[in-house]
Coordinates of N, CA, C and O in Angstrom, one line a residue:
X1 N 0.8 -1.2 0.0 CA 0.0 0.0 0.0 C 0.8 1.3 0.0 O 0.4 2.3 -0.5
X2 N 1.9 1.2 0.5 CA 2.4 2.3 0.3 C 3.2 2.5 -0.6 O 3.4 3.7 -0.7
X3 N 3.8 1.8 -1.4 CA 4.5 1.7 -3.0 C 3.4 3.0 -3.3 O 3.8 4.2 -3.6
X4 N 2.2 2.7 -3.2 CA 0.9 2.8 -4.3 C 0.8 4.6 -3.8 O 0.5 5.4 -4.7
X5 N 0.9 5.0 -2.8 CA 1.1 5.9 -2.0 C 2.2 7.1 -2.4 O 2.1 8.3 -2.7
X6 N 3.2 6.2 -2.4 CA 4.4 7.5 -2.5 C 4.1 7.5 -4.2 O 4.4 8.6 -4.6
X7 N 3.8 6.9 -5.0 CA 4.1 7.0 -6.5 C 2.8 8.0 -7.1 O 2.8 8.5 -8.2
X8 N 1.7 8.2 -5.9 CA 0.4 9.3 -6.4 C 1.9 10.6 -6.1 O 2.4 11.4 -6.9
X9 N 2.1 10.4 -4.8 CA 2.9 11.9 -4.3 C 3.8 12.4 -5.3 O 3.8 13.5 -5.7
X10 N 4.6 11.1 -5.5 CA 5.6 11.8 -6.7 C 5.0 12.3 -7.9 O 5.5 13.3 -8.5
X11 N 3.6 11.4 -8.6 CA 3.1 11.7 -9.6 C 2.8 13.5 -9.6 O 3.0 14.3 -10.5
X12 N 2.3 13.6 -8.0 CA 1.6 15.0 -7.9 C 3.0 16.0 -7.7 O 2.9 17.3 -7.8
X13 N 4.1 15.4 -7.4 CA 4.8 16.5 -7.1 C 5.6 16.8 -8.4 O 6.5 17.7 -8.4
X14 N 5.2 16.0 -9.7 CA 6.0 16.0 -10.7 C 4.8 16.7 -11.2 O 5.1 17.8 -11.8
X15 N 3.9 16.6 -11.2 CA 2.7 17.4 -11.8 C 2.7 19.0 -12.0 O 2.4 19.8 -12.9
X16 N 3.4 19.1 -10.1 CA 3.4 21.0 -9.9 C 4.0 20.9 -10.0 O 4.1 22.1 -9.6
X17 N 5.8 20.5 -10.6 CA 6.6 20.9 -11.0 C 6.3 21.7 -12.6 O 6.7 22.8 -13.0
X18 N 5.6 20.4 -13.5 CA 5.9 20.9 -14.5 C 4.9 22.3 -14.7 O 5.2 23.0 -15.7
X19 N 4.0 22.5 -14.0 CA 2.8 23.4 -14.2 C 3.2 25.0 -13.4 O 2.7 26.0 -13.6
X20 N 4.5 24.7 -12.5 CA 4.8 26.0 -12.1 C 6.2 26.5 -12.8 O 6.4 27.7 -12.7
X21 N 7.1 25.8 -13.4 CA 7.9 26.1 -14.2 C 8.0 26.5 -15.9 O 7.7 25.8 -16.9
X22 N 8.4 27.6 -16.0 CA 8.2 28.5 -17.5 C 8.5 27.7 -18.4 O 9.4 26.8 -18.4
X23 N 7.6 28.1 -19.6 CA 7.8 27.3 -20.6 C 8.8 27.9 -21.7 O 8.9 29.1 -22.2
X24 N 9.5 26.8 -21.8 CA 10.9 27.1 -23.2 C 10.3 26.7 -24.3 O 9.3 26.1 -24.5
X25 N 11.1 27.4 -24.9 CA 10.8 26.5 -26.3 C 12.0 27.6 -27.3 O 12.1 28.8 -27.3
X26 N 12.7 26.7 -28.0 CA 14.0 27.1 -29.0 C 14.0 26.9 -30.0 O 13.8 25.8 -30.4
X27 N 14.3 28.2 -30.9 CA 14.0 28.1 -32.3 C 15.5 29.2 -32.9 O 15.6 30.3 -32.5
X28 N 16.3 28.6 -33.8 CA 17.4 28.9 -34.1 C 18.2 29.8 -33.0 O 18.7 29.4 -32.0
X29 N 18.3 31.3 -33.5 CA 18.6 32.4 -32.6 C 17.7 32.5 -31.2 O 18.3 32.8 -30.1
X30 N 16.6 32.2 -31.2 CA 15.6 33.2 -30.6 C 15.0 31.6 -29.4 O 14.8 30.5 -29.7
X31 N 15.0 32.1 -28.5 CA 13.8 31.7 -27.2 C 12.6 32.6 -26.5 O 12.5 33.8 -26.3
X32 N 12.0 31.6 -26.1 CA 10.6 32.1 -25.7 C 10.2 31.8 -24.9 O 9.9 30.6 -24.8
X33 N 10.1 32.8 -23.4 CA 9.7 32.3 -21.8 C 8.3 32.6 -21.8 O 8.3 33.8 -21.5
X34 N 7.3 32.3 -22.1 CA 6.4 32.3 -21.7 C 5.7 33.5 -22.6 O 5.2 34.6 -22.3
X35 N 5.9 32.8 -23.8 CA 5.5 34.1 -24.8 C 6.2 35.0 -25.4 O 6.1 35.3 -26.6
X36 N 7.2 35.7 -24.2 CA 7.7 36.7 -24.9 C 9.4 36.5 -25.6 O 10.3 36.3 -24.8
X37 N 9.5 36.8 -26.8 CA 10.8 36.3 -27.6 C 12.1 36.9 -26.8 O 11.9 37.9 -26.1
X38 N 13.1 36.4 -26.8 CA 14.1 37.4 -26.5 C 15.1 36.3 -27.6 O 15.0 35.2 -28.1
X39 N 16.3 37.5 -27.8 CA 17.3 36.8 -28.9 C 18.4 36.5 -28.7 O 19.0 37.6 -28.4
X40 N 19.1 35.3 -28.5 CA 20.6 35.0 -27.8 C 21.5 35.5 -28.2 O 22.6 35.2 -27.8
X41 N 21.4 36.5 -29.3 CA 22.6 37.2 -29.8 C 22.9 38.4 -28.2 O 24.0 38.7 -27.7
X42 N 21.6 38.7 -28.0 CA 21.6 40.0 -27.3 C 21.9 39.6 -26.0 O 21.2 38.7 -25.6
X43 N 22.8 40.0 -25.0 CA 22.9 39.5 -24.0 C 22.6 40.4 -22.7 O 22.7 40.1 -21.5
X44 N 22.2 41.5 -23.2 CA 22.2 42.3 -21.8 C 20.3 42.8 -22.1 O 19.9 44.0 -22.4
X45 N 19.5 41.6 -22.0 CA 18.2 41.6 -21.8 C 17.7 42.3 -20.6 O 17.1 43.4 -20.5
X46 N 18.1 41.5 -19.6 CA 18.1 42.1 -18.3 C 18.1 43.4 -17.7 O 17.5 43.8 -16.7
X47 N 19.0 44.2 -18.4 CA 19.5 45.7 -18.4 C 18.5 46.6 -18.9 O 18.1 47.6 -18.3
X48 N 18.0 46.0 -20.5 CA 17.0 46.7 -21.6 C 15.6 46.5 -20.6 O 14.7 47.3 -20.7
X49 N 15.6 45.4 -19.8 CA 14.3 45.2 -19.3 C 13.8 45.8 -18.3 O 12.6 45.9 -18.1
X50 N 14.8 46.3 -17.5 CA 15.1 47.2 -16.2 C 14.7 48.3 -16.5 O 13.7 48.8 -15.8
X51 N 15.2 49.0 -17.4 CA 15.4 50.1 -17.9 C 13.9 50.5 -18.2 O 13.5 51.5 -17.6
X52 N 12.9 49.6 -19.2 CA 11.7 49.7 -19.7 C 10.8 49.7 -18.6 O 9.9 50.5 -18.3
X53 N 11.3 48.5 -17.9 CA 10.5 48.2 -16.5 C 10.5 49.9 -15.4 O 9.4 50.2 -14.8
X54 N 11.8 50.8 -15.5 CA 11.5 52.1 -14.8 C 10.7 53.2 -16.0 O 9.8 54.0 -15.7
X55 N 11.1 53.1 -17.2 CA 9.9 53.8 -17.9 C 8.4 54.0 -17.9 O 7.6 54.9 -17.6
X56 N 8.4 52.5 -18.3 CA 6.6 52.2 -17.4 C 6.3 52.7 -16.2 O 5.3 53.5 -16.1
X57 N 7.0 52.4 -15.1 CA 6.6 53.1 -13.9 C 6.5 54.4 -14.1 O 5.3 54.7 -14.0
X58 N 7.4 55.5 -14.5 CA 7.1 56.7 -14.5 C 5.7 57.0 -15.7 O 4.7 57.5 -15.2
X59 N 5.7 56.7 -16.9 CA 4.8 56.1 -17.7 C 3.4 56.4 -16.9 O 2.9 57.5 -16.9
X60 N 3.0 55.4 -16.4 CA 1.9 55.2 -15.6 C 1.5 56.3 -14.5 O 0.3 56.6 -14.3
X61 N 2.7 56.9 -13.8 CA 2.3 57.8 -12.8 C 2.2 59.3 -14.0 O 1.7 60.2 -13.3
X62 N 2.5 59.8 -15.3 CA 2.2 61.0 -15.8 C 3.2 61.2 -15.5 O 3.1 62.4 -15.2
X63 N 4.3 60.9 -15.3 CA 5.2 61.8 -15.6 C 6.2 61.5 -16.8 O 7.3 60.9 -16.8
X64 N 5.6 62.1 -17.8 CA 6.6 61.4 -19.0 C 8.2 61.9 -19.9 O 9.0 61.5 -20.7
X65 N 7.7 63.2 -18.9 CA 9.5 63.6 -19.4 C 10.5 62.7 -18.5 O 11.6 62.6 -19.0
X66 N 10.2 62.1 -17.4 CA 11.3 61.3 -16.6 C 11.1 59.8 -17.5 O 11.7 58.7 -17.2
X67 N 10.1 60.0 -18.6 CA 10.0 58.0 -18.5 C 10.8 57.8 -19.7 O 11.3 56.7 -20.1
X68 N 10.9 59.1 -20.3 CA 11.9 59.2 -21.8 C 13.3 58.7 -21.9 O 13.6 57.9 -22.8
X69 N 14.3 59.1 -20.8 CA 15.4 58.7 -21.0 C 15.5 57.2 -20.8 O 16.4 56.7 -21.5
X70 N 14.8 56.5 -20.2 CA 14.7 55.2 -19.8 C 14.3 54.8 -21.2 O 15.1 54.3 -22.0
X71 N 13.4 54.9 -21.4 CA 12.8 54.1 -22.6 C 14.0 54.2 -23.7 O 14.4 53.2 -24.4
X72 N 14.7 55.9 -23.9 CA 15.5 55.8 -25.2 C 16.9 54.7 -25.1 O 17.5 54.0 -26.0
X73 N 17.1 54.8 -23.6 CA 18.5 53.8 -23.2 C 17.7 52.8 -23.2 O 17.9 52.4 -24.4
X74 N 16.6 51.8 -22.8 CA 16.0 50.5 -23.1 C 15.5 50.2 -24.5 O 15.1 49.1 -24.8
X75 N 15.5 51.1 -25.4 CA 15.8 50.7 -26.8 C 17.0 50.7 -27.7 O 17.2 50.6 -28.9
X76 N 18.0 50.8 -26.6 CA 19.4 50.8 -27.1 C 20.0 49.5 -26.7 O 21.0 49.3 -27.3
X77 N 19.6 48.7 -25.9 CA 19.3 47.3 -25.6 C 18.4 46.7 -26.5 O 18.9 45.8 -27.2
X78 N 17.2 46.9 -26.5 CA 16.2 46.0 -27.0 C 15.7 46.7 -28.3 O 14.5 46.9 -28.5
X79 N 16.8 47.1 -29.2 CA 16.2 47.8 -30.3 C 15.0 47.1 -30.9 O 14.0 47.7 -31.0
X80 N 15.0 45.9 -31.3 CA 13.6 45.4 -31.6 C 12.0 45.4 -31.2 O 11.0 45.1 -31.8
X81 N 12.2 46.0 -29.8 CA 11.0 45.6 -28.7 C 10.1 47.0 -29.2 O 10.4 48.2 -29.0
X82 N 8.9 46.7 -30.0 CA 7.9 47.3 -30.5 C 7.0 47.8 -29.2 O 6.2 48.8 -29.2
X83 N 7.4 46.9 -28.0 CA 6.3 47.9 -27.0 C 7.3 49.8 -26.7 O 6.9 50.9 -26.4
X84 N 8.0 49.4 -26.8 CA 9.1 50.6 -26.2 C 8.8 51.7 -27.1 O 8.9 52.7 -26.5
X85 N 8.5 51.8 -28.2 CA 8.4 53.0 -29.3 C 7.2 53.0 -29.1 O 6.8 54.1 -29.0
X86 N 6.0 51.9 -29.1 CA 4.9 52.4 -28.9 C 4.8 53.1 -27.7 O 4.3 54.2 -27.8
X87 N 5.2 52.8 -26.4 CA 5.1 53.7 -25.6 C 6.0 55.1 -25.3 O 5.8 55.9 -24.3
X88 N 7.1 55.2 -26.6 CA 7.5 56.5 -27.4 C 6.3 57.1 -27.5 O 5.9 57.9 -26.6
X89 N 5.7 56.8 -28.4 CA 5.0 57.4 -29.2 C 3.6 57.8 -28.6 O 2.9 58.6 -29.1
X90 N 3.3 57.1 -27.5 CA 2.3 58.0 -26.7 C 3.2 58.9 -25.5 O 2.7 59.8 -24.9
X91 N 4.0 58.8 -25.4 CA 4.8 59.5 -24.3 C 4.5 61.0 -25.9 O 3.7 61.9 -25.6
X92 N 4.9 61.1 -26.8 CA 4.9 62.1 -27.4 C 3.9 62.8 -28.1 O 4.0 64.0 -28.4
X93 N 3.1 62.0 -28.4 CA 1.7 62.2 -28.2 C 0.9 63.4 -26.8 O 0.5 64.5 -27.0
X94 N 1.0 62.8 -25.7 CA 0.6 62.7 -24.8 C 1.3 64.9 -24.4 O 0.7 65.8 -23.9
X95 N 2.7 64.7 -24.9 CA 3.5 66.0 -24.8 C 3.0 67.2 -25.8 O 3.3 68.4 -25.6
X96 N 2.1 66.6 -27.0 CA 1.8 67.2 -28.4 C 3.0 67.5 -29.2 O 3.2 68.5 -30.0
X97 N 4.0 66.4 -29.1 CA 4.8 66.3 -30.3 C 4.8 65.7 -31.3 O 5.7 65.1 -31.8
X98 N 3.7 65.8 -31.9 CA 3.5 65.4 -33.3 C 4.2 64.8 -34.0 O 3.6 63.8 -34.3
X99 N 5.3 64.9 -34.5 CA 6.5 64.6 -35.4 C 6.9 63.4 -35.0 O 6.9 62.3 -35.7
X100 N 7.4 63.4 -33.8 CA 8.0 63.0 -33.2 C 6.6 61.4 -32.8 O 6.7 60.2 -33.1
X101 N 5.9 61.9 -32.3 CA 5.2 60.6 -31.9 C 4.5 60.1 -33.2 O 4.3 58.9 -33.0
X102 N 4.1 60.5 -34.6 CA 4.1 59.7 -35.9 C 5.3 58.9 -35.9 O 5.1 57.7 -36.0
X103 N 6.8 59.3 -36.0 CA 8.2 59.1 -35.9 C 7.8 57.6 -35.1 O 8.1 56.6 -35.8
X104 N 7.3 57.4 -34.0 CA 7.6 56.0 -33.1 C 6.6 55.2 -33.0 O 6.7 54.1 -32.6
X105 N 5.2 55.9 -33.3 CA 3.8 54.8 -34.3 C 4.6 54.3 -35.0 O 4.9 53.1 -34.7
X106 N 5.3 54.9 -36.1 CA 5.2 54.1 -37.7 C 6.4 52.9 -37.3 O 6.5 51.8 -37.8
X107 N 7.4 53.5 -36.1 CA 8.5 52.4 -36.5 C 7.8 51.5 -35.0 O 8.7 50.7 -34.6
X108 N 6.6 51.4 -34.2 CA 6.3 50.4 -33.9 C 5.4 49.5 -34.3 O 5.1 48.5 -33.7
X109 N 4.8 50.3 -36.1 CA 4.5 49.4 -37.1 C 5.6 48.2 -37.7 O 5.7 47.0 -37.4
X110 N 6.2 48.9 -38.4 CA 7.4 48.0 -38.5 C 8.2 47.1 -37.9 O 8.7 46.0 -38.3
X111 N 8.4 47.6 -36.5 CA 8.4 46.5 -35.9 C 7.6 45.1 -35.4 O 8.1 44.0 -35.1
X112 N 6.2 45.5 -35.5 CA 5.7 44.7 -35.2 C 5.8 43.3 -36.5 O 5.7 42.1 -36.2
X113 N 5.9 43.7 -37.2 CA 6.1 42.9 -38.9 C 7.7 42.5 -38.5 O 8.2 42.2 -39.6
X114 N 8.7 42.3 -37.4 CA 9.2 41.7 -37.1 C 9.4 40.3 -36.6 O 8.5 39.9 -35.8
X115 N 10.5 39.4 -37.0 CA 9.9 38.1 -36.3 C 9.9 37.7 -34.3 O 9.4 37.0 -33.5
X116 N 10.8 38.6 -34.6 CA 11.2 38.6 -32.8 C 9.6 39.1 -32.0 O 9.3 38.7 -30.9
X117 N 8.7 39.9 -32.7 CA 7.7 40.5 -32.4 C 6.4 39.2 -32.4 O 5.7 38.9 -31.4
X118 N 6.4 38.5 -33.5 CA 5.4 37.7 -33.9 C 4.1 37.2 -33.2 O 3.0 37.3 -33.5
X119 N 4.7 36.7 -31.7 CA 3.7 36.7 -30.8 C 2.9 37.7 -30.2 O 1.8 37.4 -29.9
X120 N 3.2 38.9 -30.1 CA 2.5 39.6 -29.9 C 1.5 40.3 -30.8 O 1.5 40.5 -32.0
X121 N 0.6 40.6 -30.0 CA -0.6 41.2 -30.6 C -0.5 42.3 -31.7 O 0.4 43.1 -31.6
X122 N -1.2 42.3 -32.7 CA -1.6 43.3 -33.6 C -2.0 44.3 -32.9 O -1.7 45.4 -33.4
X123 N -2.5 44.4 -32.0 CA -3.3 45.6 -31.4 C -2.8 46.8 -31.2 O -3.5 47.8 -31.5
X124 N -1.3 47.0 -30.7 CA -0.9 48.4 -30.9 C -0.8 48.8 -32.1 O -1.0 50.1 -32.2
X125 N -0.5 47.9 -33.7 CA 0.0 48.2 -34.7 C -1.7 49.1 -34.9 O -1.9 50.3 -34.9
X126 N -2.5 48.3 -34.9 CA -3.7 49.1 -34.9 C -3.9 50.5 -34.4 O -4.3 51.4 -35.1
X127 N -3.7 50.5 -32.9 CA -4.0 52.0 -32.2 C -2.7 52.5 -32.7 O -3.1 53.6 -32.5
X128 N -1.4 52.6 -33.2 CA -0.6 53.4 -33.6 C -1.1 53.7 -34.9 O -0.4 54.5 -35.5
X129 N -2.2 53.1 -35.4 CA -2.2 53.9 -37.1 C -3.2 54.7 -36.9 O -3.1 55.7 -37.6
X130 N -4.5 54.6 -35.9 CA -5.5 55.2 -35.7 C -5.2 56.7 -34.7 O -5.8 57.8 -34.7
X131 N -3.8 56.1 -34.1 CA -3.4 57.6 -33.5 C -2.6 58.7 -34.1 O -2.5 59.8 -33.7
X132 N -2.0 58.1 -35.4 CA -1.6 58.8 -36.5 C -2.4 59.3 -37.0 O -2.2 60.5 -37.2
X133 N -3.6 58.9 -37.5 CA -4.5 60.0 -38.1 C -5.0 60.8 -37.3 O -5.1 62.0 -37.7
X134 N -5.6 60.5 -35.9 CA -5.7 61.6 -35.2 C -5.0 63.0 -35.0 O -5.4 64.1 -34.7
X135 N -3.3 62.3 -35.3 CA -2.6 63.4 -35.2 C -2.6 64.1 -36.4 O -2.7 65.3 -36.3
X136 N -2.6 63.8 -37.4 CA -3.1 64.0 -38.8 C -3.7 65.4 -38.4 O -3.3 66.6 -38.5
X137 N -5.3 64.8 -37.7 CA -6.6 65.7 -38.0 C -5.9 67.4 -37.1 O -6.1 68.6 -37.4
X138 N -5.2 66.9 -35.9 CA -4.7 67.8 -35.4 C -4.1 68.7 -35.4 O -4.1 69.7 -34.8
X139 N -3.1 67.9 -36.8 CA -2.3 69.2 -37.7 C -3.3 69.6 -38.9 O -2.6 70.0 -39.9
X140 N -4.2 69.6 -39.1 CA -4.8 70.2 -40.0 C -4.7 69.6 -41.5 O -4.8 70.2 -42.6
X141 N -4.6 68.2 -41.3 CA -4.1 67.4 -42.4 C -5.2 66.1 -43.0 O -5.0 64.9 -43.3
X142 N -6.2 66.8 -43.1 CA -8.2 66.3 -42.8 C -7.4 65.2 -44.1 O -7.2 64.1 -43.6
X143 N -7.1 65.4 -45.4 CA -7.0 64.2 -46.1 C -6.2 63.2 -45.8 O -6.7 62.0 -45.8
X144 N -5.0 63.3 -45.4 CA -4.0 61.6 -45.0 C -4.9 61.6 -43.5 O -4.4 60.9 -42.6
X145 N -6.0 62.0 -43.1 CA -6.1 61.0 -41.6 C -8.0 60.7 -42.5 O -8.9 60.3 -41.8
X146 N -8.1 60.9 -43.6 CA -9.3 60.4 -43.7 C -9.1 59.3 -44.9 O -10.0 58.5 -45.2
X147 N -7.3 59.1 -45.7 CA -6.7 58.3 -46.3 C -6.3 57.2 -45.3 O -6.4 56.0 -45.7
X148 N -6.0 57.6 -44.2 CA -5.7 55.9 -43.3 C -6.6 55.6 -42.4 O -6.6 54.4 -42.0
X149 N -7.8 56.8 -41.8 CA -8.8 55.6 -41.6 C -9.9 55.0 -42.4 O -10.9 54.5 -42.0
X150 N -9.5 55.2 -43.6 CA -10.3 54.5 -45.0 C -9.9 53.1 -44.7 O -10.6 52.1 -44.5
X151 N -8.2 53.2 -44.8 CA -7.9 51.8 -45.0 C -7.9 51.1 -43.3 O -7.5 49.9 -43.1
X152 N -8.2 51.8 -42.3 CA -7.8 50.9 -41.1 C -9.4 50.4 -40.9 O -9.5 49.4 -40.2
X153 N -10.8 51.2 -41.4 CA -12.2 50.9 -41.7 C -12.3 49.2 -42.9 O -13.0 48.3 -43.2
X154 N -11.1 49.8 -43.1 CA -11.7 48.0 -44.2 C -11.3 47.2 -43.3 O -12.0 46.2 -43.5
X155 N -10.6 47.0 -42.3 CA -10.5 45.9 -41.1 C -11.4 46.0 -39.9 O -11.0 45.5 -38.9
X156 N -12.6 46.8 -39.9 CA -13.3 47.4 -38.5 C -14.2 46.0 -38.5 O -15.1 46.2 -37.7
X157 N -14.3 44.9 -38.9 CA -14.9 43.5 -38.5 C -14.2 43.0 -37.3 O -14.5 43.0 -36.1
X158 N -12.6 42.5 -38.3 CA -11.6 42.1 -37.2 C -11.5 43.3 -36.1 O -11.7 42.9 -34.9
X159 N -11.3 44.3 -36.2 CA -11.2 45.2 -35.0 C -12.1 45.3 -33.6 O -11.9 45.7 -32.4
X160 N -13.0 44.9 -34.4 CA -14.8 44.8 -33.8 C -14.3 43.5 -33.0 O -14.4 43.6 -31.8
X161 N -13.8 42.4 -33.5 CA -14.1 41.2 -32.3 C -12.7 41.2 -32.0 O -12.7 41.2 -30.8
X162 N -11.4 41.2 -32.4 CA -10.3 40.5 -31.8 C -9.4 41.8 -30.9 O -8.4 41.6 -30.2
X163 N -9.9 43.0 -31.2 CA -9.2 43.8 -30.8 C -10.1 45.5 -30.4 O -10.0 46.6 -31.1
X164 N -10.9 45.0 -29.0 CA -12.2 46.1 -29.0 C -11.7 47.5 -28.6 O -12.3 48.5 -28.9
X165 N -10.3 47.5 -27.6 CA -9.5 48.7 -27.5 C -9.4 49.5 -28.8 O -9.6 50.7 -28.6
X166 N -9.1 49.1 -29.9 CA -8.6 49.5 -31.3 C -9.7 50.4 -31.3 O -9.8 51.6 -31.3
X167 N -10.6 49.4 -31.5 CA -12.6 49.4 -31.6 C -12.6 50.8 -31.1 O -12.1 51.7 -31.9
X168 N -12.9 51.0 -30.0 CA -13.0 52.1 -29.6 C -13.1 53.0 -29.5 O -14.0 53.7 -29.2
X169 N -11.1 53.3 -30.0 CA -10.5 54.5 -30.9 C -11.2 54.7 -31.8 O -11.8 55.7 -31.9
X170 N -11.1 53.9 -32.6 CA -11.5 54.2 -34.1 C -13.4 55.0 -33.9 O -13.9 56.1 -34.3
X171 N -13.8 54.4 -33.3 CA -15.2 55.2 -32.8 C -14.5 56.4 -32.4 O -14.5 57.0 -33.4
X172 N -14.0 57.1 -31.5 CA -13.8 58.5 -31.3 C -13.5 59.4 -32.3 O -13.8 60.6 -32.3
X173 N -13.0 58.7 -33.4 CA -12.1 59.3 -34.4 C -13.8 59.0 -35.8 O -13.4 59.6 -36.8
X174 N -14.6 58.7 -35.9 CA -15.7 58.3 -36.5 C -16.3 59.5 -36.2 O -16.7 60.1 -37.2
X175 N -16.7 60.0 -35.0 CA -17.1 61.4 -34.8 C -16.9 62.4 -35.4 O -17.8 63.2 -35.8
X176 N -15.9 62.4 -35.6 CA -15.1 63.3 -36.6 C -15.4 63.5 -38.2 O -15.7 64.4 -38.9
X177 N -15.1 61.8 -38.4 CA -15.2 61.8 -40.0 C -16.0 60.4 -39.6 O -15.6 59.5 -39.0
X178 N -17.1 60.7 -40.1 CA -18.0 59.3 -40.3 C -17.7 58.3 -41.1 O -17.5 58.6 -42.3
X179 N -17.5 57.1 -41.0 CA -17.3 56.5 -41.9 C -18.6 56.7 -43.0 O -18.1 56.4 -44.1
X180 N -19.6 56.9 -43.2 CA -20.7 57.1 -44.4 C -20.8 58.4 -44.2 O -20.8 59.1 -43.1
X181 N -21.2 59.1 -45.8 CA -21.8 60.4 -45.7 C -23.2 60.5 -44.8 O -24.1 59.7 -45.0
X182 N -23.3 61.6 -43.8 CA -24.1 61.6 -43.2 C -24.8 63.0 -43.8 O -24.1 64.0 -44.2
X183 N -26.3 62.9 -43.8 CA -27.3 63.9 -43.9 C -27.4 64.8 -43.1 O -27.8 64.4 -42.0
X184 N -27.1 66.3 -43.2 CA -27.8 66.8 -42.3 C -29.2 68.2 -42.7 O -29.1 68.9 -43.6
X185 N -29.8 68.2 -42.2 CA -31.7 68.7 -42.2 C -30.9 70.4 -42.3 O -30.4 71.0 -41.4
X186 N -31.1 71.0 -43.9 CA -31.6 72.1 -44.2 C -32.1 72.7 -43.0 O -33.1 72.1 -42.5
X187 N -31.6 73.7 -42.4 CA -32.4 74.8 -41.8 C -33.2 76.0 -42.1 O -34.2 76.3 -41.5
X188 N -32.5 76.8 -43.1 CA -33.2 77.9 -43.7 C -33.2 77.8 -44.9 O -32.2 78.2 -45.5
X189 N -34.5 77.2 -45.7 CA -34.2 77.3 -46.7 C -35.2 78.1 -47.3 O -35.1 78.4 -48.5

């Protein structure tokens, strides 16, 4: 009886083993803990992650002139990491630097079309193109922000179910410019 005993224990203690320990998995260059890629060429992950890790913080509390140098030194580490420019690019947004936060939308478009990126979500690629035309409309630039949410409207299905944050945006920015010509009622005629 107790053979039968210790071999459930071990079954169960092999069980939480494997269920609390991160998952690997190795693919040429590149590994993946639990989703997120990192690249074995790069070795000072830890440093780039620190660094993003204090940006976010300030990030989150509003204060985004302190979260800048962080983020620019944690993309000098993790040049690939698409969250880091996206959160550029609302940090400059957020300042009304225009230029500048189009500048780190578009290249956390591009990055995202990276393979180191792959697992992650479409979703920012989305709100950085929807916040580009906003900035568009801001500068006074009514045709390129009614040229890209033409084209970000031909995906408002997918946007609608896999990514309702996007959704959302794209409704604020609909106020503005409808997606259909809308009527409006003659007053004096």
């Amino acid at each position: 009886m107790s053979g039968k005993f210790q071999n459930k224990s071990v079954f169960k203690i092999i069980l939480l083993f494997l269920l609390t320990v991160p998952v690997f998995s190795n693919t040429d260059q590149q590994f993946s803990i639990n989703g997120y890629n990192f690249d074995q060429q790069n070795t000072d992950y830890n440093k780039g992650l620190r660094l993003q890790g204090i940006g976010d913080f300030f990030f989150k509390k509003k204060s985004y002139a302190k979260s800048v140098p962080y983020y620019q030194e944690a993309l000098k580490w993790l040049p690939t990491e698409a969250d880091i420019t996206f959160r550029l690019g609302e940090v400059y947004q957020n300042q009304k630097l225009w230029r500048l936060a189009i500048l780190y939308y578009e290249e956390t478009i591009e990055l995202l079309k990276n393979k180191v990126n792959f697992n992650k979500s479409q979703l920012n690629s989305y709100i950085a193109n929807i916040r580009i035309a906003y900035i568009y409309h801001l500068q006074g630039e009514k045709e390129k922000s009614i040229t890209l949410l033409n084209s970000i409207r031909q995906e408002s299905s997918l946007l609608l179910s896999l990514y309702p944050e996007a959704w959302e945006e794209l409704q604020k920015l609909d106020d503005i410019y409808p997606a259909s010509a809308t009527r409006k009622n003659p007053t004096n005629i």
